[in-house]
PDB file of C-alpha atoms in Angstrom:
ATOM      1  CA  UNK X   1      28.545   2.608 -42.323  1.00 50.00           C
ATOM      2  CA  UNK X   2      31.161  -0.126 -42.501  1.00 51.00           C
ATOM      3  CA  UNK X   3      31.210  -3.136 -40.242  1.00 50.00           C
ATOM      4  CA  UNK X   4      34.142  -1.649 -38.429  1.00 51.00           C
ATOM      5  CA  UNK X   5      32.351   1.792 -37.962  1.00 52.00           C
ATOM      6  CA  UNK X   6      29.307  -0.106 -36.615  1.00 49.00           C
ATOM      7  CA  UNK X   7      31.401  -1.822 -34.073  1.00 49.00           C
ATOM      8  CA  UNK X   8      33.036   1.484 -32.962  1.00 51.00           C
ATOM      9  CA  UNK X   9      29.716   3.124 -32.647  1.00 52.00           C
ATOM     10  CA  UNK X  10      28.243   0.375 -30.441  1.00 53.00           C
ATOM     11  CA  UNK X  11      31.082   0.597 -27.903  1.00 56.00           C
ATOM     12  CA  UNK X  12      31.382   2.344 -24.649  1.00 56.00           C
ATOM     13  CA  UNK X  13      34.140   4.977 -24.071  1.00 61.00           C
ATOM     14  CA  UNK X  14      36.433   2.315 -22.776  1.00 63.00           C
ATOM     15  CA  UNK X  15      36.331   0.407 -25.891  1.00 63.00           C
ATOM     16  CA  UNK X  16      33.991  -2.556 -24.510  1.00 68.00           C
ATOM     17  CA  UNK X  17      30.801  -3.308 -26.365  1.00 68.00           C
ATOM     18  CA  UNK X  18      27.756  -1.617 -24.914  1.00 69.00           C
ATOM     19  CA  UNK X  19      25.221  -3.958 -23.431  1.00 67.00           C
ATOM     20  CA  UNK X  20      21.575  -3.586 -23.802  1.00 61.00           C
ATOM     21  CA  UNK X  21      19.371  -3.672 -20.627  1.00 58.00           C
ATOM     22  CA  UNK X  22      17.350  -6.789 -20.405  1.00 58.00           C
ATOM     23  CA  UNK X  23      14.176  -4.834 -19.506  1.00 62.00           C
ATOM     24  CA  UNK X  24      13.568  -1.535 -21.179  1.00 80.00           C
ATOM     25  CA  UNK X  25      11.176  -0.503 -18.421  1.00 88.00           C
ATOM     26  CA  UNK X  26      11.866   2.653 -16.455  1.00 89.00           C
ATOM     27  CA  UNK X  27      12.854   1.761 -12.839  1.00 90.00           C
ATOM     28  CA  UNK X  28       9.673   3.054 -11.088  1.00 94.00           C
ATOM     29  CA  UNK X  29       7.569   1.042 -13.542  1.00 95.00           C
ATOM     30  CA  UNK X  30       9.468  -2.061 -12.804  1.00 94.00           C
ATOM     31  CA  UNK X  31       9.514  -1.566  -8.997  1.00 95.00           C
ATOM     32  CA  UNK X  32       5.570  -0.882  -9.017  1.00 96.00           C
ATOM     33  CA  UNK X  33       5.092  -4.194 -10.985  1.00 96.00           C
ATOM     34  CA  UNK X  34       7.382  -5.898  -8.566  1.00 96.00           C
ATOM     35  CA  UNK X  35       5.453  -4.387  -5.741  1.00 97.00           C
ATOM     36  CA  UNK X  36       2.077  -5.728  -7.228  1.00 97.00           C
ATOM     37  CA  UNK X  37       3.691  -9.161  -7.411  1.00 97.00           C
ATOM     38  CA  UNK X  38       5.113  -9.203  -4.023  1.00 97.00           C
ATOM     39  CA  UNK X  39       1.823  -8.226  -2.292  1.00 97.00           C
ATOM     40  CA  UNK X  40       0.090 -11.234  -4.211  1.00 97.00           C
ATOM     41  CA  UNK X  41       2.945 -13.440  -3.102  1.00 97.00           C
ATOM     42  CA  UNK X  42       2.806 -12.381   0.549  1.00 95.00           C
ATOM     43  CA  UNK X  43      -0.920 -12.745   0.476  1.00 95.00           C
ATOM     44  CA  UNK X  44      -0.711 -16.258  -0.857  1.00 95.00           C
ATOM     45  CA  UNK X  45       2.413 -17.519   0.981  1.00 95.00           C
ATOM     46  CA  UNK X  46       2.490 -15.699   4.336  1.00 95.00           C
ATOM     47  CA  UNK X  47      -1.221 -15.010   5.213  1.00 94.00           C
ATOM     48  CA  UNK X  48      -3.484 -17.648   6.192  1.00 94.00           C
ATOM     49  CA  UNK X  49      -7.210 -17.231   5.566  1.00 93.00           C
ATOM     50  CA  UNK X  50      -7.999 -14.877   8.513  1.00 94.00           C
ATOM     51  CA  UNK X  51      -5.049 -12.910   7.477  1.00 94.00           C
ATOM     52  CA  UNK X  52      -6.295 -12.527   4.003  1.00 94.00           C
ATOM     53  CA  UNK X  53      -9.749 -11.567   5.359  1.00 94.00           C
ATOM     54  CA  UNK X  54      -8.205  -8.946   7.329  1.00 94.00           C
ATOM     55  CA  UNK X  55      -6.181  -7.616   4.336  1.00 95.00           C
ATOM     56  CA  UNK X  56      -9.437  -7.160   2.277  1.00 94.00           C
ATOM     57  CA  UNK X  57     -11.210  -5.771   5.158  1.00 93.00           C
ATOM     58  CA  UNK X  58      -8.644  -2.975   5.787  1.00 95.00           C
ATOM     59  CA  UNK X  59      -7.433  -2.386   2.188  1.00 96.00           C
ATOM     60  CA  UNK X  60     -10.025  -3.414  -0.259  1.00 96.00           C
ATOM     61  CA  UNK X  61     -12.717  -0.971  -1.269  1.00 96.00           C
ATOM     62  CA  UNK X  62     -15.994  -1.725   0.385  1.00 94.00           C
ATOM     63  CA  UNK X  63     -18.503   0.868  -0.754  1.00 94.00           C
ATOM     64  CA  UNK X  64     -21.084  -0.553   1.759  1.00 93.00           C
ATOM     65  CA  UNK X  65     -19.222   1.300   4.527  1.00 92.00           C
ATOM     66  CA  UNK X  66     -20.859   4.506   3.086  1.00 91.00           C
ATOM     67  CA  UNK X  67     -24.167   2.973   4.180  1.00 92.00           C
ATOM     68  CA  UNK X  68     -23.464   0.955   7.282  1.00 88.00           C
ATOM     69  CA  UNK X  69     -19.886   1.541   8.616  1.00 84.00           C
ATOM     70  CA  UNK X  70     -20.827   0.122  12.045  1.00 87.00           C
ATOM     71  CA  UNK X  71     -21.176  -3.529  10.696  1.00 86.00           C
ATOM     72  CA  UNK X  72     -17.946  -3.528   9.024  1.00 86.00           C
ATOM     73  CA  UNK X  73     -14.525  -3.766  11.088  1.00 88.00           C
ATOM     74  CA  UNK X  74     -12.868  -0.503  10.968  1.00 87.00           C
ATOM     75  CA  UNK X  75     -15.965   1.420  10.440  1.00 88.00           C
ATOM     76  CA  UNK X  76     -15.822   4.617   8.042  1.00 89.00           C
ATOM     77  CA  UNK X  77     -12.110   5.274   8.434  1.00 93.00           C
ATOM     78  CA  UNK X  78     -10.803   2.969   5.559  1.00 93.00           C
ATOM     79  CA  UNK X  79     -12.926   4.901   3.118  1.00 93.00           C
ATOM     80  CA  UNK X  80      -9.905   7.370   3.271  1.00 95.00           C
ATOM     81  CA  UNK X  81      -7.229   5.087   1.881  1.00 96.00           C
ATOM     82  CA  UNK X  82      -9.157   2.049   0.283  1.00 96.00           C
ATOM     83  CA  UNK X  83      -9.994   3.935  -2.786  1.00 97.00           C
ATOM     84  CA  UNK X  84      -6.256   3.918  -3.403  1.00 98.00           C
ATOM     85  CA  UNK X  85      -5.049   0.777  -1.761  1.00 97.00           C
ATOM     86  CA  UNK X  86      -7.512  -1.640  -3.478  1.00 97.00           C
ATOM     87  CA  UNK X  87      -5.373  -1.245  -6.645  1.00 97.00           C
ATOM     88  CA  UNK X  88      -2.622  -3.036  -5.051  1.00 97.00           C
ATOM     89  CA  UNK X  89      -4.527  -6.061  -4.350  1.00 97.00           C
ATOM     90  CA  UNK X  90      -5.606  -8.751  -6.584  1.00 97.00           C
ATOM     91  CA  UNK X  91      -8.036 -11.714  -6.608  1.00 95.00           C
ATOM     92  CA  UNK X  92      -5.341 -14.232  -7.771  1.00 95.00           C
ATOM     93  CA  UNK X  93      -2.381 -14.823 -10.023  1.00 97.00           C
ATOM     94  CA  UNK X  94      -4.122 -14.590 -13.295  1.00 97.00           C
ATOM     95  CA  UNK X  95      -5.722 -11.265 -12.257  1.00 97.00           C
ATOM     96  CA  UNK X  96      -2.275  -9.810 -10.855  1.00 97.00           C
ATOM     97  CA  UNK X  97      -0.162 -11.104 -14.010  1.00 97.00           C
ATOM     98  CA  UNK X  98      -2.624  -9.556 -16.542  1.00 97.00           C
ATOM     99  CA  UNK X  99      -2.731  -6.368 -14.700  1.00 97.00           C
ATOM    100  CA  UNK X 100       1.172  -6.278 -14.449  1.00 97.00           C
ATOM    101  CA  UNK X 101       1.646  -6.725 -17.964  1.00 96.00           C
ATOM    102  CA  UNK X 102      -1.008  -4.078 -19.011  1.00 96.00           C
ATOM    103  CA  UNK X 103       0.729  -1.680 -16.403  1.00 96.00           C
ATOM    104  CA  UNK X 104       4.043  -2.278 -17.875  1.00 95.00           C
ATOM    105  CA  UNK X 105       2.705  -1.493 -21.348  1.00 93.00           C
ATOM    106  CA  UNK X 106       0.943   1.622 -20.553  1.00 94.00           C
ATOM    107  CA  UNK X 107       2.902   3.011 -17.356  1.00 96.00           C
ATOM    108  CA  UNK X 108       6.091   3.057 -19.548  1.00 94.00           C
ATOM    109  CA  UNK X 109       5.250   5.629 -22.300  1.00 92.00           C
ATOM    110  CA  UNK X 110       3.323   7.761 -19.605  1.00 94.00           C
ATOM    111  CA  UNK X 111       6.421   7.713 -17.227  1.00 95.00           C
ATOM    112  CA  UNK X 112       8.762   8.363 -19.960  1.00 92.00           C
ATOM    113  CA  UNK X 113       6.689  11.413 -21.269  1.00 91.00           C
ATOM    114  CA  UNK X 114       5.446  12.936 -17.952  1.00 92.00           C
ATOM    115  CA  UNK X 115       7.681  11.494 -15.264  1.00 94.00           C
ATOM    116  CA  UNK X 116       7.333   8.939 -12.597  1.00 95.00           C
ATOM    117  CA  UNK X 117       5.428  11.159 -10.187  1.00 97.00           C
ATOM    118  CA  UNK X 118       2.819  12.162 -12.699  1.00 96.00           C
ATOM    119  CA  UNK X 119       2.502   8.610 -13.657  1.00 96.00           C
ATOM    120  CA  UNK X 120       1.592   7.436 -10.156  1.00 97.00           C
ATOM    121  CA  UNK X 121      -0.628  10.448  -9.524  1.00 98.00           C
ATOM    122  CA  UNK X 122      -2.567   9.524 -12.662  1.00 97.00           C
ATOM    123  CA  UNK X 123      -2.557   5.940 -11.501  1.00 98.00           C
ATOM    124  CA  UNK X 124      -4.012   6.524  -8.040  1.00 98.00           C
ATOM    125  CA  UNK X 125      -6.411   9.029  -9.585  1.00 98.00           C
ATOM    126  CA  UNK X 126      -7.811   6.515 -11.874  1.00 98.00           C
ATOM    127  CA  UNK X 127      -8.062   4.088  -8.946  1.00 98.00           C
ATOM    128  CA  UNK X 128     -10.099   6.515  -6.964  1.00 98.00           C
ATOM    129  CA  UNK X 129     -12.404   7.404  -9.861  1.00 98.00           C
ATOM    130  CA  UNK X 130     -12.822   3.488 -10.662  1.00 97.00           C
ATOM    131  CA  UNK X 131     -13.681   3.158  -6.797  1.00 97.00           C
ATOM    132  CA  UNK X 132     -16.450   5.887  -7.043  1.00 97.00           C
ATOM    133  CA  UNK X 133     -17.807   4.229 -10.309  1.00 97.00           C
ATOM    134  CA  UNK X 134     -17.707   0.840  -8.578  1.00 97.00           C
ATOM    135  CA  UNK X 135     -19.700   2.347  -5.563  1.00 95.00           C
ATOM    136  CA  UNK X 136     -22.282   3.910  -7.893  1.00 96.00           C
ATOM    137  CA  UNK X 137     -22.874   0.649  -9.710  1.00 96.00           C
ATOM    138  CA  UNK X 138     -22.957  -1.580  -6.823  1.00 93.00           C
ATOM    139  CA  UNK X 139     -24.513  -0.089  -3.775  1.00 91.00           C
ATOM    140  CA  UNK X 140     -26.639  -1.076  -1.716  1.00 93.00           C
ATOM    141  CA  UNK X 141     -25.043  -4.525  -2.139  1.00 92.00           C
ATOM    142  CA  UNK X 142     -22.165  -5.466  -0.108  1.00 90.00           C
ATOM    143  CA  UNK X 143     -19.181  -5.783  -2.765  1.00 93.00           C
ATOM    144  CA  UNK X 144     -15.451  -5.797  -2.422  1.00 95.00           C
ATOM    145  CA  UNK X 145     -13.249  -3.985  -5.126  1.00 96.00           C
ATOM    146  CA  UNK X 146      -9.625  -5.167  -5.816  1.00 97.00           C
ATOM    147  CA  UNK X 147      -7.283  -4.649  -8.687  1.00 97.00           C
ATOM    148  CA  UNK X 148      -5.543  -2.068 -10.605  1.00 96.00           C
ATOM    149  CA  UNK X 149      -7.654  -1.752 -13.625  1.00 96.00           C
ATOM    150  CA  UNK X 150      -9.028   1.711 -12.900  1.00 97.00           C
ATOM    151  CA  UNK X 151      -5.390   2.964 -12.615  1.00 97.00           C
ATOM    152  CA  UNK X 152      -4.266   1.134 -15.801  1.00 97.00           C
ATOM    153  CA  UNK X 153      -7.426   2.613 -17.626  1.00 97.00           C
ATOM    154  CA  UNK X 154      -6.016   6.072 -16.652  1.00 97.00           C
ATOM    155  CA  UNK X 155      -2.666   5.388 -17.829  1.00 97.00           C
ATOM    156  CA  UNK X 156      -4.069   3.862 -21.070  1.00 96.00           C
ATOM    157  CA  UNK X 157      -5.940   6.971 -21.599  1.00 94.00           C
ATOM    158  CA  UNK X 158      -3.032   9.190 -21.149  1.00 93.00           C
ATOM    159  CA  UNK X 159      -0.725   6.801 -23.398  1.00 92.00           C
ATOM    160  CA  UNK X 160      -3.379   6.876 -26.197  1.00 90.00           C
ATOM    161  CA  UNK X 161      -3.585  10.613 -26.079  1.00 86.00           C
ATOM    162  CA  UNK X 162      -0.070  11.015 -27.469  1.00 80.00           C
ATOM    163  CA  UNK X 163       0.646   7.554 -28.998  1.00 74.00           C
ATOM    164  CA  UNK X 164       0.058   8.784 -32.504  1.00 75.00           C
ATOM    165  CA  UNK X 165       1.734  12.035 -32.231  1.00 73.00           C
ATOM    166  CA  UNK X 166       5.318  12.677 -33.423  1.00 67.00           C
TER     167      UNK X 166
END
């Protein structure tokens, strides 16, 4: 192809040069990464220490609730949502930034191949399985689980499954 043909090939129908997007992430992946960062920012900037403690009490996964739900605020009920919501919380900026990078890396091919809904379902299923594994290895101690690592591990497994296929 000559130089003129390449220039014509990279132009929109109106004759203007096509612009490449700054980020090549699917929109749902970008929004999800932004959500993780926004939650961390709000936790650090908006909440005081008692607010952060309440956030962890109600949305982090605390498997000790299975043994003694009466001694923890909220009782048994948070066990219905915390196996999923713990994946949205992080222990600090280093934690959330590292998880956000890995989420972008592995969620992108999964979302492109299987769709955004399946990517989210896989992520949250991995988070729940990670919570079960955490409970199996930490009970009867009182431990708190936060972080997206279980969901990212599920996305990593899905991406590795097809990464070398044509």
